[in-house]
PDB file of C-alpha atoms in Angstrom:
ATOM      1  CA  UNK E  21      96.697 147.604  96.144  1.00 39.00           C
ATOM      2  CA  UNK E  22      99.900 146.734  95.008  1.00 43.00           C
ATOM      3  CA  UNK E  23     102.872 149.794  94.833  1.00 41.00           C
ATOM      4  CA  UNK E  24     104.939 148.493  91.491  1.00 52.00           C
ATOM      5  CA  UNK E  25     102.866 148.150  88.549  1.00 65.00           C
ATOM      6  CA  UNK E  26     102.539 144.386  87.127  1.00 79.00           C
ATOM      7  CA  UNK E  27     105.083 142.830  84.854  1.00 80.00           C
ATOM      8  CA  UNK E  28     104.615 140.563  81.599  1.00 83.00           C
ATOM      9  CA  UNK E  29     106.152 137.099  81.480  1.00 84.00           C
ATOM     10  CA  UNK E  30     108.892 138.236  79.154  1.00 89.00           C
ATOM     11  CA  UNK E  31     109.829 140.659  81.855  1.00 91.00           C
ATOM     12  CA  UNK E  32     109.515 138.677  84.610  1.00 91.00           C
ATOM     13  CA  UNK E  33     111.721 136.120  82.668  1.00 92.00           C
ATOM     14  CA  UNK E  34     114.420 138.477  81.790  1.00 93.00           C
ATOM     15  CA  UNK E  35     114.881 139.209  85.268  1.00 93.00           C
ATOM     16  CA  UNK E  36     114.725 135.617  86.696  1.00 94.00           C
ATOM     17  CA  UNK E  37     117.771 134.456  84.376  1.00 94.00           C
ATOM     18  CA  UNK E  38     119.597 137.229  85.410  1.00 94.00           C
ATOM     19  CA  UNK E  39     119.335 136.707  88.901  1.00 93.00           C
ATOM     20  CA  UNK E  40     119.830 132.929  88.462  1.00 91.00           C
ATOM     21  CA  UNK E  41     122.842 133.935  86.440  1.00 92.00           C
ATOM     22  CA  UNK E  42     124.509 135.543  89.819  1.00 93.00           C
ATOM     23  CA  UNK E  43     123.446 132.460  92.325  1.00 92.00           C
ATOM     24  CA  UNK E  44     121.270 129.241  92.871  1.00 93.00           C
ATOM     25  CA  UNK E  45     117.749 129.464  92.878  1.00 95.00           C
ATOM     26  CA  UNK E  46     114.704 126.728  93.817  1.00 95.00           C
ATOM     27  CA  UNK E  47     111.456 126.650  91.689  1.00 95.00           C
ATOM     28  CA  UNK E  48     109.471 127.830  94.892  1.00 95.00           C
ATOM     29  CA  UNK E  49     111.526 131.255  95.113  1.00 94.00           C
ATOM     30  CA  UNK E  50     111.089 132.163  91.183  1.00 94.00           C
ATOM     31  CA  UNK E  51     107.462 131.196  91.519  1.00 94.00           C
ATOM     32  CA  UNK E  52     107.156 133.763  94.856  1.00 94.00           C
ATOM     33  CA  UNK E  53     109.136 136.128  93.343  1.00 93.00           C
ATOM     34  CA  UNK E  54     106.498 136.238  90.339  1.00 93.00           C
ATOM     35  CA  UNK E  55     103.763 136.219  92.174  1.00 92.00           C
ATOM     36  CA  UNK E  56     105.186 139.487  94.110  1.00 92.00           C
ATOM     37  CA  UNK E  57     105.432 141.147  90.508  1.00 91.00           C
ATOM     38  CA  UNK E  58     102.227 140.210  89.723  1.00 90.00           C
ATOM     39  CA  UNK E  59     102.505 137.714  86.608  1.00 89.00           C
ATOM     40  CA  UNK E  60      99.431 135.407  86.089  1.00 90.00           C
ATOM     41  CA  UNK E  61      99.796 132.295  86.976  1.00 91.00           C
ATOM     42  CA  UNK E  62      99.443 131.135  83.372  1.00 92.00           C
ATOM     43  CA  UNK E  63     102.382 133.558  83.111  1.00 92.00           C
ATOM     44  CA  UNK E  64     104.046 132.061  85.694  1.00 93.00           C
ATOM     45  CA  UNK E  65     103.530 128.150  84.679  1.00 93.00           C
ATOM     46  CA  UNK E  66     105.080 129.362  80.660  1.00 94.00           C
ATOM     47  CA  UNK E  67     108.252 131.371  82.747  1.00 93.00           C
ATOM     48  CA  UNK E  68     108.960 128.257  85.152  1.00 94.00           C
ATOM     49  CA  UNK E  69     108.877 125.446  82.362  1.00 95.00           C
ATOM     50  CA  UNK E  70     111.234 127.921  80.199  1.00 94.00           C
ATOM     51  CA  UNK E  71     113.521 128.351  83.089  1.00 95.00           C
ATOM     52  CA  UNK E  72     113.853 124.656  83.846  1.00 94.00           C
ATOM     53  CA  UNK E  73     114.066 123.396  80.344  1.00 95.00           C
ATOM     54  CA  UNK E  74     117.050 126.262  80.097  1.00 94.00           C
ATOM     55  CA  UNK E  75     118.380 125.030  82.819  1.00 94.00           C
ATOM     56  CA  UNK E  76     118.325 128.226  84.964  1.00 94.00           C
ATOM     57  CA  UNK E  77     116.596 126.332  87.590  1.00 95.00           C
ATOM     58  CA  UNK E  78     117.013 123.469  88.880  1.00 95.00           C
ATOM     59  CA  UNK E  79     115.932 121.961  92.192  1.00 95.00           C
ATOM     60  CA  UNK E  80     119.015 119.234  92.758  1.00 95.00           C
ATOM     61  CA  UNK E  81     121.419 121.616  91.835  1.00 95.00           C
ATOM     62  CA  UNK E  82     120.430 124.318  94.207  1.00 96.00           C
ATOM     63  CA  UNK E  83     119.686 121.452  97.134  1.00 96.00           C
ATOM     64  CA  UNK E  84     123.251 120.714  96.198  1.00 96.00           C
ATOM     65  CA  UNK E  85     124.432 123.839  96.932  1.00 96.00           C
ATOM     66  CA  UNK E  86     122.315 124.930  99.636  1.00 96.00           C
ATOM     67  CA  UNK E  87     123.487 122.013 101.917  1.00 96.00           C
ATOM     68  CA  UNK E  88     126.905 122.389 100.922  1.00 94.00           C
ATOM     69  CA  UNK E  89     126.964 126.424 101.859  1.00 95.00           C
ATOM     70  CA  UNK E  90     124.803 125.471 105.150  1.00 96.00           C
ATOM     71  CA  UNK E  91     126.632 122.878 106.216  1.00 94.00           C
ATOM     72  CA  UNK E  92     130.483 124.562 105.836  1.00 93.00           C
ATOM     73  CA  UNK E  93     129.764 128.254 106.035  1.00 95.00           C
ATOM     74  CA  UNK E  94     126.813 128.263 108.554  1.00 96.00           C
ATOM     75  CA  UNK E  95     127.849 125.134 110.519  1.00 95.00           C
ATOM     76  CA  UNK E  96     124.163 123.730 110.098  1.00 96.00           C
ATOM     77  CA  UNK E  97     123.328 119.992 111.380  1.00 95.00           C
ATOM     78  CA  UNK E  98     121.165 117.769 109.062  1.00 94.00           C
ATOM     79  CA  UNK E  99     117.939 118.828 110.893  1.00 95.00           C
ATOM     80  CA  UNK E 100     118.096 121.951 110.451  1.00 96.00           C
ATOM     81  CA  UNK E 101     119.330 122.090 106.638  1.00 96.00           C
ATOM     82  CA  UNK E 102     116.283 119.228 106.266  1.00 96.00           C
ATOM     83  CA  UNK E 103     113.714 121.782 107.146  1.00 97.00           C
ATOM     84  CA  UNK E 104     115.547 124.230 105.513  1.00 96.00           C
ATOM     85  CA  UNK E 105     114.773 122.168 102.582  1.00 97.00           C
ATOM     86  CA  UNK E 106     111.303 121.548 103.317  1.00 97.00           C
ATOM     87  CA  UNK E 107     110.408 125.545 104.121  1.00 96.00           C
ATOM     88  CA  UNK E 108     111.790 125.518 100.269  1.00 96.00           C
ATOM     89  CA  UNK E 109     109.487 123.471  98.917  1.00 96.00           C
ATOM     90  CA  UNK E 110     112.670 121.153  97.725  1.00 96.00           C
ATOM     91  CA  UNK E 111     111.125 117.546  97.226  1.00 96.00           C
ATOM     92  CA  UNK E 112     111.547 114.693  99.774  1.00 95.00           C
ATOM     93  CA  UNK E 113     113.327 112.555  97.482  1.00 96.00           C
ATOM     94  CA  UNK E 114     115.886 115.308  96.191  1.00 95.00           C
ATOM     95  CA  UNK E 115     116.634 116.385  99.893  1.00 96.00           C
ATOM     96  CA  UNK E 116     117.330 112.680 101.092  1.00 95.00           C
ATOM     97  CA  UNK E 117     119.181 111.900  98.684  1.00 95.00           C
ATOM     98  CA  UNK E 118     121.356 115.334  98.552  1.00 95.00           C
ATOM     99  CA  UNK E 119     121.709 115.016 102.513  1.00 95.00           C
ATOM    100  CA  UNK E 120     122.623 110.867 102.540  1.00 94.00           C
ATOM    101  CA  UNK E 121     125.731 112.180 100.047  1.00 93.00           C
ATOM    102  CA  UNK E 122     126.612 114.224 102.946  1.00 92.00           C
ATOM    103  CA  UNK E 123     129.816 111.709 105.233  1.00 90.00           C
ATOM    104  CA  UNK E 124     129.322 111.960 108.726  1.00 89.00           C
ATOM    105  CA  UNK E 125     132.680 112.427 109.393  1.00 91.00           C
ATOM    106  CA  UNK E 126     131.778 116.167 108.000  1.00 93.00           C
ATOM    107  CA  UNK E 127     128.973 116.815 110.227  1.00 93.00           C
ATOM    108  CA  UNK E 128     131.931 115.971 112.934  1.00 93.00           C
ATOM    109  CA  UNK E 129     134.582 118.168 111.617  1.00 93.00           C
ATOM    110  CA  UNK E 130     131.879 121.186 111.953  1.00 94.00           C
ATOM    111  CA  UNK E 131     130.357 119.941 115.196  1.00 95.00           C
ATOM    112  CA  UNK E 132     133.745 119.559 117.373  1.00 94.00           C
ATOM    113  CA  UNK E 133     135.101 123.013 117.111  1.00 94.00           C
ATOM    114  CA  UNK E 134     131.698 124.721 117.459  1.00 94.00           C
ATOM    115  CA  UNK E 135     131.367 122.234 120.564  1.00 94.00           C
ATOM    116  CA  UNK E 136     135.324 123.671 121.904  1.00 93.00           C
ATOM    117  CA  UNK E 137     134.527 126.807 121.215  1.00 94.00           C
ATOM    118  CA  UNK E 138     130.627 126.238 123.430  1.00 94.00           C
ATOM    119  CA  UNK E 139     132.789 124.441 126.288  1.00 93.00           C
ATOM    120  CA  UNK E 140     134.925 127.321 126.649  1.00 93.00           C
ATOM    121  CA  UNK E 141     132.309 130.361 126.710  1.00 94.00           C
ATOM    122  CA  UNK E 142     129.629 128.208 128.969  1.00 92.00           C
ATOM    123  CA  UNK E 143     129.552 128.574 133.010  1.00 94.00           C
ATOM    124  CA  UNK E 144     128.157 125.386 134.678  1.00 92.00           C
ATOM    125  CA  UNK E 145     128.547 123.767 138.122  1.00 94.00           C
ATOM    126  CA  UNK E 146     129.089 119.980 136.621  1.00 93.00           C
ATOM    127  CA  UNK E 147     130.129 117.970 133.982  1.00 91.00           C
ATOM    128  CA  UNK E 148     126.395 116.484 133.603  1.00 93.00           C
ATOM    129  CA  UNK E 149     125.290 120.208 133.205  1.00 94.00           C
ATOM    130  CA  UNK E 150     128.095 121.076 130.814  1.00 94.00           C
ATOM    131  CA  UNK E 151     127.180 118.214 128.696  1.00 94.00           C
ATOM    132  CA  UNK E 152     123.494 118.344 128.515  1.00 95.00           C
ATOM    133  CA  UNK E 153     124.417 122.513 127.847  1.00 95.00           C
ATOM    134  CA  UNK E 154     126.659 121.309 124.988  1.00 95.00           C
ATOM    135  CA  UNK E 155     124.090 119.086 123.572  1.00 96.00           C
ATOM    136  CA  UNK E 156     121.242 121.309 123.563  1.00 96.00           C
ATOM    137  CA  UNK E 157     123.262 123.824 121.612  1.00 97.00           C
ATOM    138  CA  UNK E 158     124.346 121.707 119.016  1.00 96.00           C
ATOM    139  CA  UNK E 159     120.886 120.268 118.832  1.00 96.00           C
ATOM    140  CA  UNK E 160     119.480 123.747 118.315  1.00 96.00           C
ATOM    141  CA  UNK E 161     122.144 123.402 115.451  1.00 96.00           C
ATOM    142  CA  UNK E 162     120.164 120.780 113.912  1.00 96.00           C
ATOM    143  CA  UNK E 163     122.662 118.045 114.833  1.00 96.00           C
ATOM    144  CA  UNK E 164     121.657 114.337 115.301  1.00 94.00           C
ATOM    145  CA  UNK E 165     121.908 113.018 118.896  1.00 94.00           C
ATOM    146  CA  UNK E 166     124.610 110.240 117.201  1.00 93.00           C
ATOM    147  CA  UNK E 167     126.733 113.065 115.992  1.00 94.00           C
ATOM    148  CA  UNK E 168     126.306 114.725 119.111  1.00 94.00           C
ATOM    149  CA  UNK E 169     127.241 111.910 121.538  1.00 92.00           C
ATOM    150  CA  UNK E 170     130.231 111.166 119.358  1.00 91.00           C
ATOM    151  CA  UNK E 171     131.879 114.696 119.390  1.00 91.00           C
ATOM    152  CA  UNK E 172     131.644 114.852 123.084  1.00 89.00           C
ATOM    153  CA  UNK E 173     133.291 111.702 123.641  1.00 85.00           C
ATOM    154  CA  UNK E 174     136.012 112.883 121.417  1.00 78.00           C
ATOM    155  CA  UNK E 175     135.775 116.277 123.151  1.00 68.00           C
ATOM    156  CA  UNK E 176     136.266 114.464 126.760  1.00 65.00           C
ATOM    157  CA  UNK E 177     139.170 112.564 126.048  1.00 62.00           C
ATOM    158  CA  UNK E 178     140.828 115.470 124.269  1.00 61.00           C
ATOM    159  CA  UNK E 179     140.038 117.387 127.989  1.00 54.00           C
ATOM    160  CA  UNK E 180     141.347 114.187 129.772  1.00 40.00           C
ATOM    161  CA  UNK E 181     144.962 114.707 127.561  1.00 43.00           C
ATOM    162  CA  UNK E 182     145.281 118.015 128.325  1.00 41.00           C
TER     163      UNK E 182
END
């Protein structure tokens, strides 16, 4: 049923370095990406332990990497970069420990101006409203409540000096 015609595991391995040459990539995606080409899984199993032993994949680097880009360029909360993570197939113990290296104090630097700009664009008829607005937002963000509660409170005094 399937359009392309099936590849060999030297095929399939050619073009899994060179796309890990370009950019990061987690054991789950090379193994979906071979199963979409149709290699056997004993195919499959030989390709994946010669891309990891080369070094072409490797599951801490790309966590690494993955938070880092989520976090900066796509203003992602912990939550959300944790299931992220998860939907990867990234293990427990390589997420938590990539995601503890991450300081709070950069969760806040990402949170506060996305919380500004939120203030600024939302309509509501009380503070109470405004706030529990702001916080659903940034918990759809996959921000912790802690982080949450301590960018508003920044965020109302810097109203309060204006």
């Amino acid at each position: 049923m399937q359009d392309k015609r099936q590849l060999t595991g030297q095929q399939a391995y050619s073009k899994l370095t060179a796309l890990c040459a370009k950019s990061e990539h987690c054991q789950h995606d090379m193994l979906e990406k071979m199963r979409q080409w149709g290699v056997s899984e004993e195919e499959q199993a030989e390709v994946m332990a010669r891309l990891i032993s080369e070094r072409y994949v490797d599951d801490e680097r790309f966590a690494r990497a993955f938070v880092a880009d989520k976090v900066r360029y796509n203003k992602w909360g912990r939550r959300k970069v944790e299931q992220a993570l998860w939907q990867k197939h990234i293990d427990q113990a390589i997420a938590t420990e990539v995601l503890d290296g991450i300081d709070d104090s950069e969760y806040v630097n990402v949170l506060l101006p996305l919380l500004k700009q939120k203030r600024r664009s939302t309509k509501a008829s009380s503070e109470y409203e405004m706030t529990t607005k702001l916080i659903r937002f940034a918990m759809q963000r996959g921000f912790t409540i802690d982080i949450i509660k301590q960018c508003i409170e920044v965020e109302d005094e810097d109203e309060f000096a204006d």
